[in-house]
mmCIF file of C-alpha atoms and ligand atoms in Angstrom:
data_model
loop_
_atom_site.group_PDB
_atom_site.id
_atom_site.type_symbol
_atom_site.label_atom_id
_atom_site.label_comp_id
_atom_site.label_asym_id
_atom_site.label_seq_id
_atom_site.Cartn_x
_atom_site.Cartn_y
_atom_site.Cartn_z
ATOM 1 C CA UNK A 1 0.061 -0.128 -0.027
ATOM 2 C CA UNK A 2 1.232 3.306 -0.958
ATOM 3 C CA UNK A 3 0.641 6.934 0.111
ATOM 4 C CA UNK A 4 -0.950 8.880 -2.533
ATOM 5 C CA UNK A 5 -1.245 12.678 -2.908
ATOM 6 C CA UNK A 6 -2.970 14.494 -5.660
ATOM 7 C CA UNK A 7 -4.299 18.284 -5.977
ATOM 8 C CA UNK A 8 -7.022 19.188 -7.911
ATOM 9 C CA UNK A 9 -7.046 22.709 -9.362
ATOM 10 C CA UNK A 10 -10.580 24.441 -8.737
ATOM 11 C CA UNK A 11 -10.997 25.633 -12.250
ATOM 12 C CA UNK A 12 -14.622 24.886 -12.906
ATOM 13 C CA UNK A 13 -16.757 22.005 -14.148
ATOM 14 C CA UNK A 14 -15.736 18.411 -14.905
ATOM 15 C CA UNK A 15 -16.007 17.064 -18.417
ATOM 16 C CA UNK A 16 -16.169 13.555 -19.677
ATOM 17 C CA UNK A 17 -12.524 13.626 -20.606
ATOM 18 C CA UNK A 18 -11.830 14.388 -16.754
ATOM 19 C CA UNK A 19 -13.931 11.573 -15.794
ATOM 20 C CA UNK A 20 -12.489 9.033 -17.869
ATOM 21 C CA UNK A 21 -8.825 10.441 -17.034
ATOM 22 C CA UNK A 22 -7.992 11.417 -13.663
ATOM 23 C CA UNK A 23 -11.174 10.585 -11.912
ATOM 24 C CA UNK A 24 -11.515 6.880 -12.811
ATOM 25 C CA UNK A 25 -7.900 6.528 -11.462
ATOM 26 C CA UNK A 26 -8.547 8.016 -8.420
ATOM 27 C CA UNK A 27 -11.710 5.949 -7.854
ATOM 28 C CA UNK A 28 -9.562 2.871 -8.379
ATOM 29 C CA UNK A 29 -6.576 4.053 -6.145
ATOM 30 C CA UNK A 30 -9.039 4.863 -3.057
ATOM 31 C CA UNK A 31 -9.750 1.328 -3.039
ATOM 32 C CA UNK A 32 -6.142 0.132 -2.846
ATOM 33 C CA UNK A 33 -4.031 2.886 -1.418
ATOM 34 C CA UNK A 34 -3.779 5.304 1.425
ATOM 35 C CA UNK A 35 -4.891 8.442 -0.372
ATOM 36 C CA UNK A 36 -5.131 12.129 -0.059
ATOM 37 C CA UNK A 37 -7.064 14.104 -2.412
ATOM 38 C CA UNK A 38 -7.203 17.910 -2.021
ATOM 39 C CA UNK A 39 -8.768 21.068 -3.569
ATOM 40 C CA UNK A 40 -5.536 23.044 -4.569
ATOM 41 C CA UNK A 41 -7.027 26.601 -3.500
ATOM 42 C CA UNK A 42 -3.872 28.123 -2.336
ATOM 43 C CA UNK A 43 -2.264 27.232 -5.806
ATOM 44 C CA UNK A 44 -5.120 28.947 -7.704
ATOM 45 C CA UNK A 45 -4.461 32.446 -5.930
ATOM 46 C CA UNK A 46 -1.550 32.918 -8.413
ATOM 47 C CA UNK A 47 -4.340 34.193 -10.952
ATOM 48 C CA UNK A 48 -5.964 36.349 -8.418
ATOM 49 C CA UNK A 49 -9.692 35.066 -8.662
ATOM 50 C CA UNK A 50 -12.369 37.054 -6.865
ATOM 51 C CA UNK A 51 -13.630 35.889 -3.517
ATOM 52 C CA UNK A 52 -16.993 34.881 -5.176
ATOM 53 C CA UNK A 53 -15.335 32.881 -7.948
ATOM 54 C CA UNK A 54 -12.867 31.284 -5.637
ATOM 55 C CA UNK A 55 -15.524 29.855 -3.217
ATOM 56 C CA UNK A 56 -17.829 28.774 -6.219
ATOM 57 C CA UNK A 57 -14.968 26.882 -7.956
ATOM 58 C CA UNK A 58 -13.802 25.073 -4.549
ATOM 59 C CA UNK A 59 -17.369 24.054 -4.027
ATOM 60 C CA UNK A 60 -17.877 22.934 -7.433
ATOM 61 C CA UNK A 61 -14.934 20.573 -7.704
ATOM 62 C CA UNK A 62 -15.429 19.239 -4.320
ATOM 63 C CA UNK A 63 -19.260 18.404 -5.455
ATOM 64 C CA UNK A 64 -18.254 16.864 -8.714
ATOM 65 C CA UNK A 65 -15.735 14.544 -7.262
ATOM 66 C CA UNK A 66 -17.899 13.401 -4.687
ATOM 67 C CA UNK A 67 -20.568 12.813 -7.207
ATOM 68 C CA UNK A 68 -18.478 10.759 -9.223
ATOM 69 C CA UNK A 69 -17.719 8.634 -6.335
ATOM 70 C CA UNK A 70 -14.561 9.940 -4.501
ATOM 71 C CA UNK A 71 -15.377 8.435 -1.003
ATOM 72 C CA UNK A 72 -14.595 10.409 2.245
ATOM 73 C CA UNK A 73 -14.583 7.183 4.022
ATOM 74 C CA UNK A 74 -11.869 5.730 2.033
ATOM 75 C CA UNK A 75 -9.813 8.721 1.020
ATOM 76 C CA UNK A 76 -8.921 11.792 2.710
ATOM 77 C CA UNK A 77 -10.704 14.580 0.777
ATOM 78 C CA UNK A 78 -9.869 18.103 1.865
ATOM 79 C CA UNK A 79 -9.436 21.582 1.241
ATOM 80 C CA UNK A 80 -5.773 22.801 0.792
ATOM 81 C CA UNK A 81 -6.238 25.880 2.995
ATOM 82 C CA UNK A 82 -8.042 24.092 5.845
ATOM 83 C CA UNK A 83 -4.537 22.515 6.472
ATOM 84 C CA UNK A 84 -2.206 25.211 7.499
ATOM 85 C CA UNK A 85 0.567 22.786 7.931
ATOM 86 C CA UNK A 86 0.912 23.221 4.316
ATOM 87 C CA UNK A 87 1.984 26.643 4.358
ATOM 88 C CA UNK A 88 4.660 26.038 7.055
ATOM 89 C CA UNK A 89 6.128 23.045 5.174
ATOM 90 C CA UNK A 90 6.184 25.423 2.067
ATOM 91 C CA UNK A 91 8.115 28.089 3.975
ATOM 92 C CA UNK A 92 10.646 25.664 5.227
ATOM 93 C CA UNK A 93 11.094 24.066 1.719
ATOM 94 C CA UNK A 94 11.574 27.741 0.279
ATOM 95 C CA UNK A 95 14.708 28.032 2.088
ATOM 96 C CA UNK A 96 16.153 25.142 0.097
ATOM 97 C CA UNK A 97 14.777 25.982 -3.196
ATOM 98 C CA UNK A 98 17.129 27.907 -5.547
ATOM 99 C CA UNK A 99 16.077 30.774 -7.576
ATOM 100 C CA UNK A 100 17.830 29.584 -10.772
ATOM 101 C CA UNK A 101 16.012 26.264 -10.639
ATOM 102 C CA UNK A 102 12.544 27.915 -10.145
ATOM 103 C CA UNK A 103 13.101 30.333 -12.912
ATOM 104 C CA UNK A 104 14.203 27.315 -15.148
ATOM 105 C CA UNK A 105 10.812 25.531 -14.643
ATOM 106 C CA UNK A 106 8.787 25.233 -17.987
ATOM 107 C CA UNK A 107 5.459 26.326 -16.216
ATOM 108 C CA UNK A 108 7.002 29.199 -14.848
ATOM 109 C CA UNK A 109 8.455 30.458 -18.107
ATOM 110 C CA UNK A 110 5.254 29.715 -19.683
ATOM 111 C CA UNK A 111 3.333 31.583 -17.104
ATOM 112 C CA UNK A 112 5.531 34.839 -17.335
ATOM 113 C CA UNK A 113 4.316 34.887 -20.970
ATOM 114 C CA UNK A 114 0.637 34.417 -20.558
ATOM 115 C CA UNK A 115 0.242 36.466 -17.385
ATOM 116 C CA UNK A 116 2.783 39.302 -17.943
ATOM 117 C CA UNK A 117 1.279 41.806 -15.742
ATOM 118 C CA UNK A 118 1.156 39.409 -12.908
ATOM 119 C CA UNK A 119 4.410 37.551 -12.389
ATOM 120 C CA UNK A 120 4.111 37.158 -8.748
ATOM 121 C CA UNK A 121 6.269 35.072 -6.244
ATOM 122 C CA UNK A 122 3.733 32.576 -5.943
ATOM 123 C CA UNK A 123 4.228 31.551 -9.559
ATOM 124 C CA UNK A 124 7.789 31.240 -8.998
ATOM 125 C CA UNK A 125 7.431 29.183 -6.038
ATOM 126 C CA UNK A 126 4.517 27.161 -7.333
ATOM 127 C CA UNK A 127 6.483 23.892 -7.439
ATOM 128 C CA UNK A 128 7.745 24.397 -3.869
ATOM 129 C CA UNK A 129 4.218 24.520 -2.656
ATOM 130 C CA UNK A 130 3.423 21.451 -4.777
ATOM 131 C CA UNK A 131 6.086 19.554 -3.144
ATOM 132 C CA UNK A 132 4.984 20.712 0.420
ATOM 133 C CA UNK A 133 1.449 19.228 -0.737
ATOM 134 C CA UNK A 134 3.081 15.821 -1.357
ATOM 135 C CA UNK A 135 5.857 15.691 1.159
ATOM 136 C CA UNK A 136 3.430 16.873 3.869
ATOM 137 C CA UNK A 137 2.081 13.415 3.849
ATOM 138 C CA UNK A 138 5.364 11.775 2.902
ATOM 139 C CA UNK A 139 3.792 10.341 -0.102
ATOM 140 C CA UNK A 140 5.534 8.162 -2.543
ATOM 141 C CA UNK A 141 3.120 8.214 -5.321
ATOM 142 C CA UNK A 142 1.673 11.368 -7.231
ATOM 143 C CA UNK A 143 -1.189 10.499 -9.999
ATOM 144 C CA UNK A 144 -0.608 13.298 -12.610
ATOM 145 C CA UNK A 145 -0.329 13.591 -16.304
ATOM 146 C CA UNK A 146 2.885 14.249 -18.343
ATOM 147 C CA UNK A 147 2.718 18.103 -17.820
ATOM 148 C CA UNK A 148 3.589 17.768 -14.347
ATOM 149 C CA UNK A 149 6.589 15.478 -14.877
ATOM 150 C CA UNK A 150 8.909 18.399 -14.111
ATOM 151 C CA UNK A 151 7.197 19.594 -10.841
ATOM 152 C CA UNK A 152 7.529 15.825 -9.774
ATOM 153 C CA UNK A 153 11.303 15.861 -10.484
ATOM 154 C CA UNK A 154 11.632 19.135 -8.487
ATOM 155 C CA UNK A 155 9.786 17.382 -5.739
ATOM 156 C CA UNK A 156 12.345 14.667 -5.538
ATOM 157 C CA UNK A 157 15.051 17.355 -5.690
ATOM 158 C CA UNK A 158 13.697 19.342 -2.908
ATOM 159 C CA UNK A 159 13.103 15.909 -0.748
ATOM 160 C CA UNK A 160 16.541 14.738 -1.390
ATOM 161 C CA UNK A 161 18.157 18.061 -0.778
ATOM 162 C CA UNK A 162 16.234 18.300 2.650
ATOM 163 C CA UNK A 163 17.547 14.909 3.500
ATOM 164 C CA UNK A 164 20.974 15.601 2.610
ATOM 165 C CA UNK A 165 21.361 18.903 4.553
ATOM 166 C CA UNK A 166 20.366 17.486 7.453
ATOM 167 C CA UNK A 167 21.600 14.086 7.089
ATOM 168 C CA UNK A 168 18.462 12.285 7.490
ATOM 169 C CA UNK A 169 16.374 9.783 5.504
ATOM 170 C CA UNK A 170 13.034 11.744 6.243
ATOM 171 C CA UNK A 171 11.322 12.349 2.987
ATOM 172 C CA UNK A 172 10.745 9.592 0.539
ATOM 173 C CA UNK A 173 10.900 10.282 -3.117
ATOM 174 C CA UNK A 174 7.637 10.836 -4.723
ATOM 175 C CA UNK A 175 7.069 9.378 -8.240
ATOM 176 C CA UNK A 176 4.343 9.336 -10.694
ATOM 177 C CA UNK A 177 1.532 7.065 -10.526
ATOM 178 C CA UNK A 178 1.185 5.331 -13.953
ATOM 179 C CA UNK A 179 -1.527 2.609 -14.309
ATOM 180 C CA UNK A 180 -0.624 -0.255 -16.510
ATOM 181 C CA UNK A 181 -3.891 -0.149 -18.478
ATOM 182 C CA UNK A 182 -4.070 2.480 -21.303
ATOM 183 C CA UNK A 183 -6.247 5.426 -20.280
ATOM 184 C CA UNK A 184 -9.409 5.876 -22.382
ATOM 185 C CA UNK A 185 -8.741 9.149 -23.988
ATOM 186 C CA UNK A 186 -11.854 11.235 -24.799
ATOM 187 C CA UNK A 187 -11.646 13.358 -27.782
ATOM 188 C CA UNK A 188 -13.293 16.680 -28.104
ATOM 189 C CA UNK A 189 -16.214 17.652 -30.247
ATOM 190 C CA UNK A 190 -14.440 20.186 -32.449
ATOM 191 C CA UNK A 191 -12.133 17.791 -34.095
ATOM 192 C CA UNK A 192 -9.466 17.777 -31.502
ATOM 193 C CA UNK A 193 -8.033 14.657 -30.270
ATOM 194 C CA UNK A 194 -8.337 15.512 -26.431
ATOM 195 C CA UNK A 195 -11.470 16.965 -24.777
ATOM 196 C CA UNK A 196 -10.260 20.127 -23.239
ATOM 197 C CA UNK A 197 -12.328 23.224 -22.152
ATOM 198 C CA UNK A 198 -9.468 25.651 -22.323
ATOM 199 C CA UNK A 199 -9.614 25.866 -26.093
ATOM 200 C CA UNK A 200 -13.220 25.901 -26.835
ATOM 201 C CA UNK A 201 -16.103 25.518 -24.301
ATOM 202 C CA UNK A 202 -18.399 23.813 -26.959
ATOM 203 C CA UNK A 203 -15.795 20.994 -27.474
ATOM 204 C CA UNK A 204 -16.487 19.475 -23.991
ATOM 205 C CA UNK A 205 -19.583 17.717 -22.547
ATOM 206 C CA UNK A 206 -19.676 18.477 -18.822
ATOM 207 C CA UNK A 207 -21.048 16.142 -16.131
ATOM 208 C CA UNK A 208 -23.394 18.816 -14.924
ATOM 209 C CA UNK A 209 -24.585 19.972 -18.534
ATOM 210 C CA UNK A 210 -28.471 19.853 -18.870
ATOM 211 C CA UNK A 211 -29.847 17.327 -21.759
ATOM 212 C CA UNK A 212 -30.433 20.615 -23.824
ATOM 213 C CA UNK A 213 -26.939 21.793 -23.815
ATOM 214 C CA UNK A 214 -25.619 18.271 -24.420
ATOM 215 C CA UNK A 215 -27.991 17.757 -27.500
ATOM 216 C CA UNK A 216 -26.841 21.369 -28.892
ATOM 217 C CA UNK A 217 -23.169 20.563 -28.442
ATOM 218 C CA UNK A 218 -23.132 17.331 -29.867
ATOM 219 C CA UNK A 219 -25.393 18.226 -32.927
ATOM 220 C CA UNK A 220 -22.959 20.982 -33.585
ATOM 221 C CA UNK A 221 -19.858 18.473 -33.654
ATOM 222 C CA UNK A 222 -17.674 18.631 -36.524
ATOM 223 C CA UNK A 223 -18.195 16.386 -39.363
ATOM 224 C CA UNK A 224 -18.001 16.138 -43.162
ATOM 225 C CA UNK A 225 -19.878 15.074 -46.012
ATOM 226 C CA UNK A 226 -19.274 11.419 -45.481
ATOM 227 C CA UNK A 227 -17.099 8.428 -47.039
ATOM 228 C CA UNK A 228 -17.398 8.142 -50.796
ATOM 229 C CA UNK A 229 -15.878 4.589 -50.922
ATOM 230 C CA UNK A 230 -16.338 1.488 -48.702
ATOM 231 C CA UNK A 231 -14.307 1.019 -45.539
ATOM 232 C CA UNK A 232 -12.441 4.406 -45.965
ATOM 233 C CA UNK A 233 -10.095 5.581 -43.133
ATOM 234 C CA UNK A 234 -12.030 7.846 -40.775
ATOM 235 C CA UNK A 235 -10.929 11.417 -40.832
ATOM 236 C CA UNK A 236 -9.954 12.790 -37.275
ATOM 237 C CA UNK A 237 -13.333 14.545 -36.615
ATOM 238 C CA UNK A 238 -15.342 11.320 -37.666
ATOM 239 C CA UNK A 239 -12.979 9.115 -35.545
ATOM 240 C CA UNK A 240 -13.484 11.262 -32.571
ATOM 241 C CA UNK A 241 -17.305 10.920 -32.801
ATOM 242 C CA UNK A 242 -16.838 7.165 -32.888
ATOM 243 C CA UNK A 243 -14.452 7.090 -30.218
ATOM 244 C CA UNK A 244 -17.186 9.053 -28.037
ATOM 245 C CA UNK A 245 -19.874 6.596 -29.031
ATOM 246 C CA UNK A 246 -17.430 3.817 -28.204
ATOM 247 C CA UNK A 247 -17.041 5.179 -24.578
ATOM 248 C CA UNK A 248 -20.625 6.300 -24.097
ATOM 249 C CA UNK A 249 -22.844 4.012 -26.137
ATOM 250 C CA UNK A 250 -23.679 0.284 -26.283
ATOM 251 C CA UNK A 251 -21.437 -1.888 -28.540
ATOM 252 C CA UNK A 252 -24.593 -2.644 -30.652
ATOM 253 C CA UNK A 253 -25.153 1.117 -31.198
ATOM 254 C CA UNK A 254 -21.378 1.443 -32.095
ATOM 255 C CA UNK A 255 -21.444 -1.485 -34.469
ATOM 256 C CA UNK A 256 -24.408 -0.194 -36.109
ATOM 257 C CA UNK A 257 -23.077 3.056 -37.018
ATOM 258 C CA UNK A 258 -19.658 1.629 -38.007
ATOM 259 C CA UNK A 259 -21.455 -0.646 -40.356
ATOM 260 C CA UNK A 260 -23.279 2.307 -41.862
ATOM 261 C CA UNK A 261 -20.060 4.264 -42.227
ATOM 262 C CA UNK A 262 -18.189 1.131 -43.901
ATOM 263 C CA UNK A 263 -20.993 1.033 -46.454
ATOM 264 C CA UNK A 264 -21.255 4.547 -47.064
ATOM 265 C CA UNK A 265 -24.825 5.012 -45.807
ATOM 266 C CA UNK A 266 -24.157 6.888 -42.708
ATOM 267 C CA UNK A 267 -26.011 10.135 -41.998
ATOM 268 C CA UNK A 268 -24.262 11.890 -39.260
ATOM 269 C CA UNK A 269 -27.243 13.893 -38.299
ATOM 270 C CA UNK A 270 -28.829 10.486 -36.927
ATOM 271 C CA UNK A 271 -25.365 9.421 -35.606
ATOM 272 C CA UNK A 272 -25.231 12.609 -33.429
ATOM 273 C CA UNK A 273 -28.801 12.378 -32.235
ATOM 274 C CA UNK A 274 -27.959 8.970 -30.815
ATOM 275 C CA UNK A 275 -24.895 10.008 -29.300
ATOM 276 C CA UNK A 276 -26.314 12.824 -27.802
ATOM 277 C CA UNK A 277 -29.155 10.879 -26.040
ATOM 278 C CA UNK A 278 -26.477 8.314 -25.133
ATOM 279 C CA UNK A 279 -24.311 11.148 -23.356
ATOM 280 C CA UNK A 280 -27.299 12.516 -21.680
ATOM 281 C CA UNK A 281 -28.026 8.882 -20.272
ATOM 282 C CA UNK A 282 -24.619 8.423 -19.057
ATOM 283 C CA UNK A 283 -24.212 11.792 -17.520
ATOM 284 C CA UNK A 284 -27.767 11.481 -15.846
ATOM 285 C CA UNK A 285 -26.786 10.022 -12.527
ATOM 286 C CA UNK A 286 -23.973 12.463 -12.027
ATOM 287 C CA UNK A 287 -25.833 15.341 -12.878
ATOM 288 C CA UNK A 288 -28.659 14.353 -10.432
ATOM 289 C CA UNK A 289 -25.932 13.675 -7.459
ATOM 290 C CA UNK A 290 -24.310 17.182 -8.485
ATOM 291 C CA UNK A 291 -27.539 19.004 -7.998
ATOM 292 C CA UNK A 292 -28.342 17.124 -4.576
ATOM 293 C CA UNK A 293 -24.904 17.724 -3.301
ATOM 294 C CA UNK A 294 -24.832 21.327 -4.162
ATOM 295 C CA UNK A 295 -27.662 22.104 -1.873
ATOM 296 C CA UNK A 296 -26.600 19.499 0.977
ATOM 297 C CA UNK A 297 -24.641 22.117 3.157
ATOM 298 C CA UNK A 298 -24.595 19.781 5.900
ATOM 299 C CA UNK A 299 -23.076 16.939 4.247
ATOM 300 C CA UNK A 300 -20.474 18.980 2.548
ATOM 301 C CA UNK A 301 -19.642 20.583 5.821
ATOM 302 C CA UNK A 302 -19.116 17.144 7.240
ATOM 303 C CA UNK A 303 -16.963 15.875 4.462
ATOM 304 C CA UNK A 304 -14.619 18.965 4.486
ATOM 305 C CA UNK A 305 -14.427 18.897 8.428
ATOM 306 C CA UNK A 306 -13.566 15.277 8.432
ATOM 307 C CA UNK A 307 -10.923 15.725 5.580
ATOM 308 C CA UNK A 308 -9.230 18.641 7.215
ATOM 309 C CA UNK A 309 -9.075 16.503 10.556
ATOM 310 C CA UNK A 310 -7.593 13.668 8.959
ATOM 311 C CA UNK A 311 -5.087 15.483 6.813
ATOM 312 C CA UNK A 312 -4.015 17.694 9.664
ATOM 313 C CA UNK A 313 -3.151 14.756 11.728
ATOM 314 C CA UNK A 314 -0.886 13.411 8.923
ATOM 315 C CA UNK A 315 0.479 16.825 8.256
ATOM 316 C CA UNK A 316 0.911 17.927 11.861
ATOM 317 C CA UNK A 317 2.940 14.924 12.467
ATOM 318 C CA UNK A 318 5.313 15.572 9.591
ATOM 319 C CA UNK A 319 5.626 19.148 10.611
ATOM 320 C CA UNK A 320 6.396 18.519 14.171
ATOM 321 C CA UNK A 321 9.141 16.048 12.996
ATOM 322 C CA UNK A 322 10.504 18.295 10.292
ATOM 323 C CA UNK A 323 10.823 21.128 12.841
ATOM 324 C CA UNK A 324 12.799 18.807 15.158
ATOM 325 C CA UNK A 325 14.927 18.087 12.330
ATOM 326 C CA UNK A 326 15.809 21.463 11.509
ATOM 327 C CA UNK A 327 16.431 22.220 15.091
ATOM 328 C CA UNK A 328 13.402 24.226 16.322
ATOM 329 C CA UNK A 329 13.503 22.385 19.687
ATOM 330 C CA UNK A 330 11.211 23.183 22.848
ATOM 331 C CA UNK A 331 12.495 24.694 25.635
HETATM 332 N N1 LIG B 1 -0.360 21.490 -10.310
HETATM 333 C C1 LIG B 1 -1.257 20.418 -10.348
HETATM 334 C C2 LIG B 1 -2.129 20.830 -11.535
HETATM 335 O O1 LIG B 1 -1.941 21.637 -12.263
HETATM 336 C C3 LIG B 1 -2.204 20.693 -9.205
HETATM 337 C C4 LIG B 1 -1.456 20.249 -7.703
HETATM 338 C C5 LIG B 1 -1.157 21.152 -6.909
HETATM 339 C C6 LIG B 1 -0.985 19.002 -7.356
HETATM 340 N N2 LIG B 1 -0.457 20.374 -5.858
HETATM 341 C C7 LIG B 1 -0.583 19.094 -6.285
HETATM 342 C C8 LIG B 1 -1.052 17.714 -8.055
HETATM 343 C C9 LIG B 1 0.369 18.012 -5.710
HETATM 344 C C10 LIG B 1 -0.288 16.812 -7.570
HETATM 345 C C11 LIG B 1 0.248 16.978 -6.264
HETATM 346 O O2 LIG B 1 -3.034 19.856 -11.992
#
């Protein structure tokens, strides 16, 4: 059994790509490992959200993850800012994080280009805060995508450097958590190979989308005039619609439209109608649970309190031990 930590940025609604990607992994991990999943709200302050948006987005991700089956009885689910030990470890780790290495970080270099008038110190030390998140629980596994590889490398650097400076073997090295089986990759409705909301809101189907919104988006999905010869190779946009169908519809449905494609009889309007109905059916239980949880203040309060308590127990122990190692001794 490994200790697993992952942070979830509160950046709005989850879509099917998130569900079939990170979320399904989390659901599996919580059964098998000692997991901490937290809403990374301190991290989100680098972009200066309004208090209203900040709270709304934190609640939204929390509710949606719970609606998808993240289980507070199995995993420790908490809000980062409820665990102030995070900030103490962050401060302590900052002393051993060098300007040069932080400035060389790819995500920092990108950020100073995209938010030129807000190049704050939080952006520079973002990887230190991430390291604090993970080292706080002395975790060994971090389920993140390729884009976080460099941040993971930096966590290992900070962990090893701490151990070396104080001549201890305190922090284990955290590594990326990769599942053996290939992830189901969900394409976008706009011809892109990966469902993403940052490029184009209409390319993603959100778990909280109303049926009418799903129908509208699916019917607008990119297609073409159809195949001219039997068994033609599918262009990307068409391949995407079929891939979505294979994730959301029954095998019979998929085979039916595939056969129509291969015999040049396909009518994309019909296929998209079917896909929209299947997407509605697939997301229905999530949508219902999301709206239920959204108004269940008492339950959310309980979940968040319980998570904070469990996380602080683990974090408190680490920070006490780290203070001792550093030389903050009690009189
Ligand atoms: N930076 C991560 C992201 O952009 C979120 C995150 C913050 C995180 N702290 C973490 C992920 C700790 C894993 C572990 O998605």
